Amino acid sequence: MKDFKNVLLEAEDGIATLTINRPKSLNALNSDTLTEIGEALDVVKNNEDAVKVLIITGSGEKAFVAGADISQMRDMNPIEASELSKLAHNSFGKIEDLKQFTIAAVNGYCLGGGLELASSCDIRVISSKAKFGQPEVTLGIIPGFGGTQRLTRLVGRGKAKEMIATGTMIDAKEAYRVGIAEEVAEPEELINKATEIAKTIMKNGLIGVGMAKYVIDRAADLPLDTAIDFETQMWSQTFATEDQTEGMTAFLEKRHANFTNK
Ligand code: CO8
């Protein structure tokens, strides 16, 4: 779709794949890579007709992303650290802001900024060989790309504090048990599994998929009554779409719906 230096962006049959592509550094995130992730997400956002679902994965067999680039961070001062963190927040925030559904296909080490990237996706499909951790305190820092917040929302305060304070890794089985991952696949089946989920989603009314994602993310931290009001407003808007008429008509006519996403 567009050429980059540190990431690959490809699209086929409505599914875009964004691959973090610095395998020699286990796909560590430096500022150039974070900038390119943001630019690639802009391409995805601006191509809603061609891209219905986005899969994010890592290059090579070993790592999804082994964290922020330690060689770049070692000599940074607090202002530079803040700039790097803002750059990551800008890029990761774009993942949540996409109307398209996002799937992290975690193919190996998913550490620090890597887990923060995966946590920004809508769901995580992981290899049975993947390993997860927030090892920042072993480097004398804390998670700075959202880990204290997004991981906590996934696994709860106790597990997040345990993972962050010990800095130790957990395996795929434990990641699935604590709610980091929605699906576990054998390494060679990982992309197939993510693609299968993407194709299932793409059969549905995608206005509804995007709206549901928006309501879940935007209302998650609101008081329940306010969140329910928000859901009601968005729900009622789906009745202004052609997809709602088609979906319900198809059900009543006992046929598959042919959604036009209008
Ligand atoms: N940054 C830079 N280079 C890395 C990173 C990284 N995060 N991870 C691996 N590499 C490099 C290694 O230096 C090595 O390079 P070289 O071949 O030139 O020596 C190459 O990748 C291969 O790595 P290893 O030889 O270490 O491979 P192993 O199989 O022995 O170990 C591990 C794999 C266990 C994944 C190990 O590489 C490791 O522990 N990596 C670091 C993991 C880590 O600590 N990640 C967290 C980084 S901090 C972070 O993400 C904070 C985010 C928020 C920051 C906010 C700042 C503003």
Short mmCIF file of C-alpha atoms and ligand atoms in Angstrom, two decimals:
data_model
loop_
_atom_site.label_atom_id
_atom_site.label_comp_id
_atom_site.label_asym_id
_atom_site.label_seq_id
_atom_site.Cartn_x
_atom_site.Cartn_y
_atom_site.Cartn_z
CA MET A 1 0.00 0.00 0.00
CA LYS A 2 2.90 2.33 0.80
CA ASP A 3 6.63 1.75 1.28
CA PHE A 4 8.28 2.29 4.66
CA LYS A 5 11.72 1.52 6.09
CA ASN A 6 10.85 -0.10 9.43
CA VAL A 7 7.35 -1.45 8.83
CA LEU A 8 5.56 -3.26 6.02
CA LEU A 9 2.00 -2.40 5.07
CA GLU A 10 0.19 -4.81 2.77
CA ALA A 11 -3.49 -5.36 1.97
CA GLU A 12 -5.37 -8.25 0.43
CA ASP A 13 -9.09 -9.01 0.27
CA GLY A 14 -10.00 -6.23 2.68
CA ILE A 15 -7.43 -7.20 5.33
CA ALA A 16 -4.38 -5.00 5.85
CA THR A 17 -1.32 -6.36 7.63
CA LEU A 18 1.10 -4.01 9.36
CA THR A 19 4.36 -5.82 10.14
CA ILE A 20 6.94 -4.26 12.45
CA ASN A 21 10.06 -5.04 10.48
CA ARG A 22 13.33 -4.69 12.40
CA PRO A 23 13.99 -8.38 13.07
CA LYS A 24 17.70 -7.88 13.89
CA SER A 25 16.62 -5.77 16.90
CA LEU A 26 13.66 -8.06 17.65
CA ASN A 27 11.42 -5.35 16.15
CA ALA A 28 12.29 -2.88 18.93
CA LEU A 29 10.45 0.42 18.61
CA ASN A 30 12.68 3.42 17.93
CA SER A 31 11.27 6.83 17.08
CA ASP A 32 11.50 6.26 13.31
CA THR A 33 9.48 3.05 13.68
CA LEU A 34 6.88 4.72 15.91
CA THR A 35 6.56 7.54 13.35
CA GLU A 36 6.10 5.04 10.53
CA ILE A 37 3.50 3.09 12.53
CA GLY A 38 1.54 6.35 12.83
CA GLU A 39 1.90 7.07 9.10
CA ALA A 40 0.85 3.52 8.17
CA LEU A 41 -2.22 3.86 10.40
CA ASP A 42 -3.12 7.07 8.56
CA VAL A 43 -3.01 5.11 5.27
CA VAL A 44 -5.32 2.48 6.80
CA LYS A 45 -7.68 5.15 8.14
CA ASN A 46 -7.87 6.86 4.75
CA ASN A 47 -8.63 3.61 2.92
CA GLU A 48 -11.76 2.41 4.65
CA ASP A 49 -13.14 1.06 1.37
CA ALA A 50 -10.12 -1.20 0.81
CA VAL A 51 -9.28 -2.07 4.41
CA LYS A 52 -11.95 -3.56 6.67
CA VAL A 53 -9.73 -5.18 9.32
CA LEU A 54 -6.11 -4.51 10.33
CA ILE A 55 -3.72 -7.19 11.60
CA ILE A 56 -0.55 -6.03 13.37
CA THR A 57 2.32 -8.50 13.70
CA GLY A 58 6.11 -8.71 13.96
CA SER A 59 8.70 -9.79 11.43
CA GLY A 60 10.62 -13.04 11.96
CA GLU A 61 9.92 -16.01 14.18
CA LYS A 62 11.33 -14.68 17.41
CA ALA A 63 9.57 -11.46 18.31
CA PHE A 64 6.39 -9.49 17.94
CA VAL A 65 8.11 -6.45 19.48
CA ALA A 66 10.76 -6.75 22.24
CA GLY A 67 10.01 -3.27 23.56
CA ALA A 68 11.10 0.27 22.96
CA ASP A 69 14.61 0.55 21.55
CA ILE A 70 16.93 0.52 24.57
CA SER A 71 19.92 1.73 22.53
CA GLN A 72 17.99 4.87 21.60
CA MET A 73 16.64 5.39 25.15
CA ARG A 74 19.81 4.96 27.19
CA ASP A 75 21.11 8.52 26.82
CA MET A 76 17.78 10.32 26.64
CA ASN A 77 16.96 13.14 29.06
CA PRO A 78 13.46 13.56 30.56
CA ILE A 79 12.34 15.94 27.79
CA GLU A 80 13.41 13.49 25.08
CA ALA A 81 11.76 10.64 27.02
CA SER A 82 8.55 12.63 27.14
CA GLU A 83 8.74 13.30 23.38
CA LEU A 84 9.23 9.59 22.66
CA SER A 85 6.34 8.68 24.91
CA LYS A 86 4.09 11.25 23.18
CA LEU A 87 5.11 9.85 19.80
CA ALA A 88 4.08 6.36 20.89
CA HIS A 89 0.82 7.60 22.43
CA ASN A 90 0.02 9.42 19.20
CA SER A 91 0.59 6.26 17.13
CA PHE A 92 -1.06 3.80 19.53
CA GLY A 93 -4.02 6.17 20.00
CA LYS A 94 -4.57 6.02 16.24
CA ILE A 95 -5.10 2.25 16.53
CA GLU A 96 -7.96 2.80 18.98
CA ASP A 97 -9.37 5.63 16.87
CA LEU A 98 -9.57 3.52 13.70
CA LYS A 99 -13.08 2.55 12.65
CA GLN A 100 -11.59 -0.70 11.38
CA PHE A 101 -11.20 -3.59 13.82
CA THR A 102 -7.61 -4.35 14.82
CA ILE A 103 -6.07 -7.71 15.69
CA ALA A 104 -2.59 -8.11 17.17
CA ALA A 105 -1.11 -11.39 15.90
CA VAL A 106 1.58 -11.89 18.53
CA ASN A 107 4.26 -14.16 17.05
CA GLY A 108 6.92 -14.12 19.78
CA TYR A 109 8.42 -11.86 22.47
CA CYS A 110 5.89 -9.17 23.33
CA LEU A 111 7.65 -7.01 25.88
CA GLY A 112 7.44 -3.47 27.20
CA GLY A 113 6.38 -1.22 24.31
CA GLY A 114 5.44 -4.40 22.41
CA LEU A 115 2.86 -5.38 24.98
CA GLU A 116 1.71 -1.77 25.03
CA LEU A 117 1.27 -1.90 21.26
CA ALA A 118 -0.61 -5.20 21.42
CA SER A 119 -2.78 -3.87 24.28
CA SER A 120 -3.85 -0.99 22.02
CA CYS A 121 -5.36 -3.42 19.50
CA ASP A 122 -8.97 -4.55 19.79
CA ILE A 123 -8.02 -8.21 20.38
CA ARG A 124 -4.88 -10.32 20.63
CA VAL A 125 -4.35 -13.66 18.90
CA ILE A 126 -1.10 -15.15 20.15
CA SER A 127 1.35 -17.88 19.26
CA SER A 128 1.66 -20.69 21.79
CA LYS A 129 5.38 -19.75 21.87
CA ALA A 130 4.81 -16.03 22.62
CA LYS A 131 6.09 -14.49 25.83
CA PHE A 132 4.76 -11.38 27.53
CA GLY A 133 6.16 -8.93 30.03
CA GLN A 134 6.58 -5.33 31.13
CA PRO A 135 10.28 -5.45 32.05
CA GLU A 136 10.73 -1.67 32.39
CA VAL A 137 11.62 -1.72 36.11
CA THR A 138 14.52 -4.05 35.29
CA LEU A 139 15.86 -1.08 33.27
CA GLY A 140 15.18 1.48 35.99
CA ILE A 141 12.12 3.00 34.33
CA ILE A 142 8.36 2.36 34.28
CA PRO A 143 6.08 1.54 31.32
CA GLY A 144 5.74 4.74 29.31
CA PHE A 145 3.64 3.84 26.29
CA GLY A 146 0.41 3.18 28.21
CA GLY A 147 1.35 -0.08 29.98
CA THR A 148 0.30 1.03 33.46
CA GLN A 149 -3.15 1.82 32.07
CA ARG A 150 -4.03 -0.48 29.15
CA LEU A 151 -2.55 -3.64 30.71
CA THR A 152 -4.39 -2.82 33.95
CA ARG A 153 -7.64 -2.53 32.03
CA LEU A 154 -7.01 -5.95 30.45
CA VAL A 155 -5.89 -7.96 33.47
CA GLY A 156 -6.90 -5.93 36.53
CA ARG A 157 -4.75 -4.05 39.00
CA GLY A 158 -3.27 -6.99 40.89
CA LYS A 159 -1.92 -8.89 37.87
CA ALA A 160 -0.73 -5.67 36.19
CA LYS A 161 1.12 -4.66 39.34
CA GLU A 162 2.61 -8.15 39.68
CA MET A 163 3.82 -8.16 36.04
CA ILE A 164 5.15 -4.61 36.19
CA ALA A 165 6.81 -4.87 39.62
CA THR A 166 8.49 -8.24 38.99
CA GLY A 167 9.35 -7.47 35.35
CA THR A 168 9.21 -11.21 34.69
CA MET A 169 7.73 -12.83 31.58
CA ILE A 170 4.62 -14.97 31.38
CA ASP A 171 3.98 -17.62 28.74
CA ALA A 172 1.08 -17.85 26.27
CA LYS A 173 -0.99 -20.13 28.51
CA GLU A 174 -0.80 -17.66 31.40
CA ALA A 175 -1.41 -14.69 29.04
CA TYR A 176 -4.60 -16.40 27.86
CA ARG A 177 -5.63 -17.24 31.42
CA VAL A 178 -5.29 -13.65 32.67
CA GLY A 179 -7.06 -12.08 29.69
CA ILE A 180 -4.19 -10.62 27.66
CA ALA A 181 -5.10 -12.91 24.75
CA GLU A 182 -8.43 -13.91 23.25
CA GLU A 183 -7.06 -16.82 21.16
CA VAL A 184 -3.94 -19.00 21.17
CA ALA A 185 -2.69 -20.68 17.98
CA GLU A 186 0.28 -22.83 17.02
CA PRO A 187 2.99 -20.56 15.53
CA GLU A 188 2.43 -21.78 11.96
CA GLU A 189 -1.32 -21.24 12.30
CA LEU A 190 -1.15 -17.76 13.88
CA ILE A 191 -1.78 -15.62 10.80
CA ASN A 192 -4.42 -18.08 9.53
CA LYS A 193 -6.24 -17.79 12.85
CA ALA A 194 -6.09 -13.99 12.80
CA THR A 195 -7.26 -13.97 9.17
CA GLU A 196 -10.12 -16.35 9.97
CA ILE A 197 -11.33 -13.99 12.73
CA ALA A 198 -10.94 -11.02 10.37
CA LYS A 199 -13.03 -12.77 7.70
CA THR A 200 -15.77 -13.59 10.21
CA ILE A 201 -15.91 -9.94 11.27
CA MET A 202 -16.00 -8.79 7.62
CA LYS A 203 -19.19 -10.75 6.97
CA ASN A 204 -20.99 -8.46 9.44
CA GLY A 205 -22.26 -4.92 9.09
CA LEU A 206 -19.04 -2.97 9.49
CA ILE A 207 -20.72 0.25 10.57
CA GLY A 208 -21.99 -1.75 13.52
CA VAL A 209 -18.57 -3.29 14.18
CA GLY A 210 -16.90 0.15 14.19
CA MET A 211 -19.65 1.67 16.32
CA ALA A 212 -19.53 -1.15 18.88
CA LYS A 213 -15.75 -0.76 19.15
CA TYR A 214 -16.21 3.00 19.63
CA VAL A 215 -18.84 2.62 22.35
CA ILE A 216 -16.85 -0.04 24.22
CA ASP A 217 -13.67 2.05 24.19
CA ARG A 218 -15.18 5.46 24.79
CA ALA A 219 -17.68 4.46 27.47
CA ALA A 220 -15.59 1.91 29.40
CA ASP A 221 -14.51 4.38 32.05
CA LEU A 222 -17.79 6.32 32.34
CA PRO A 223 -20.32 5.75 35.14
CA LEU A 224 -22.67 2.91 34.08
CA ASP A 225 -25.79 5.06 33.61
CA THR A 226 -23.88 7.56 31.40
CA ALA A 227 -22.33 4.70 29.45
CA ILE A 228 -25.73 3.07 28.91
CA ASP A 229 -27.13 6.41 27.65
CA PHE A 230 -24.21 6.63 25.23
CA GLU A 231 -24.87 3.08 24.01
CA THR A 232 -28.57 3.91 23.49
CA GLN A 233 -27.67 6.94 21.37
CA MET A 234 -25.29 4.95 19.18
CA TRP A 235 -27.66 1.97 18.98
CA SER A 236 -30.52 4.14 17.78
CA GLN A 237 -28.25 5.61 15.07
CA THR A 238 -27.77 2.16 13.55
CA PHE A 239 -31.45 2.33 12.56
CA ALA A 240 -30.51 5.10 10.11
CA THR A 241 -28.28 2.69 8.15
CA GLU A 242 -29.01 0.52 5.13
CA ASP A 243 -27.15 -2.28 6.94
CA GLN A 244 -29.86 -2.42 9.62
CA THR A 245 -32.61 -2.79 7.01
CA GLU A 246 -30.62 -5.37 5.07
CA GLY A 247 -29.58 -7.35 8.16
CA MET A 248 -33.10 -7.68 9.51
CA THR A 249 -34.70 -8.23 6.09
CA ALA A 250 -32.19 -10.98 5.32
CA PHE A 251 -32.99 -12.68 8.62
CA LEU A 252 -36.73 -12.58 7.92
CA GLU A 253 -36.18 -13.82 4.34
CA LYS A 254 -33.94 -16.63 5.68
CA ARG A 255 -30.90 -15.63 3.60
CA HIS A 256 -27.40 -14.28 4.32
CA ALA A 257 -27.22 -10.51 4.64
CA ASN A 258 -25.38 -8.63 1.94
CA PHE A 259 -24.10 -5.62 3.84
CA THR A 260 -22.99 -2.53 1.90
CA ASN A 261 -21.64 -0.73 4.97
CA LYS A 262 -23.93 2.21 4.36
N1 CO8 B 1 15.87 -2.52 22.23
C1 CO8 B 1 16.95 -2.56 21.44
N2 CO8 B 1 17.51 -3.70 20.99
C2 CO8 B 1 16.94 -4.85 21.38
C3 CO8 B 1 15.81 -4.89 22.21
C4 CO8 B 1 15.26 -3.65 22.63
N3 CO8 B 1 14.16 -3.57 23.39
N4 CO8 B 1 15.48 -6.17 22.43
C5 CO8 B 1 16.37 -6.91 21.75
N5 CO8 B 1 17.26 -6.12 21.12
C6 CO8 B 1 18.39 -6.53 20.30
C7 CO8 B 1 19.55 -7.06 21.14
O1 CO8 B 1 20.33 -6.00 21.65
C8 CO8 B 1 20.29 -7.91 20.12
O2 CO8 B 1 21.05 -7.06 19.29
P1 CO8 B 1 22.53 -7.53 18.81
O3 CO8 B 1 22.30 -8.79 18.00
O4 CO8 B 1 23.00 -6.38 18.00
O5 CO8 B 1 23.31 -7.78 20.05
C9 CO8 B 1 19.16 -8.49 19.29
O6 CO8 B 1 18.02 -7.63 19.49
C10 CO8 B 1 18.78 -9.88 19.69
O7 CO8 B 1 18.49 -9.87 21.07
P2 CO8 B 1 19.18 -10.86 22.13
O8 CO8 B 1 20.55 -11.27 21.66
O9 CO8 B 1 19.10 -10.24 23.48
O10 CO8 B 1 18.20 -12.12 22.01
P3 CO8 B 1 17.90 -13.20 23.14
O11 CO8 B 1 17.15 -14.31 22.47
O12 CO8 B 1 19.11 -13.56 23.90
O13 CO8 B 1 16.90 -12.46 24.17
C11 CO8 B 1 15.05 -11.05 24.80
C12 CO8 B 1 15.64 -12.03 23.74
C13 CO8 B 1 14.77 -11.82 26.08
C14 CO8 B 1 13.76 -10.49 24.21
C15 CO8 B 1 16.09 -9.93 25.07
O14 CO8 B 1 16.50 -9.39 23.83
C16 CO8 B 1 15.54 -8.81 25.90
O15 CO8 B 1 15.42 -8.94 27.11
N6 CO8 B 1 15.28 -7.64 25.26
C17 CO8 B 1 14.89 -6.44 25.95
C18 CO8 B 1 13.48 -6.56 26.46
C19 CO8 B 1 13.09 -5.31 27.21
O16 CO8 B 1 13.63 -4.99 28.25
N7 CO8 B 1 12.11 -4.59 26.66
C20 CO8 B 1 11.56 -3.42 27.29
C21 CO8 B 1 12.22 -2.21 26.77
S1 CO8 B 1 11.68 -0.78 27.66
C22 CO8 B 1 10.21 -0.38 26.98
O17 CO8 B 1 9.69 -1.00 26.09
C23 CO8 B 1 9.58 0.83 27.58
C24 CO8 B 1 8.49 1.40 26.73
C25 CO8 B 1 8.11 2.73 27.25
C26 CO8 B 1 9.23 3.67 27.13
C27 CO8 B 1 8.82 5.08 27.26
C28 CO8 B 1 10.03 5.94 27.03
C29 CO8 B 1 9.76 7.35 26.90
#
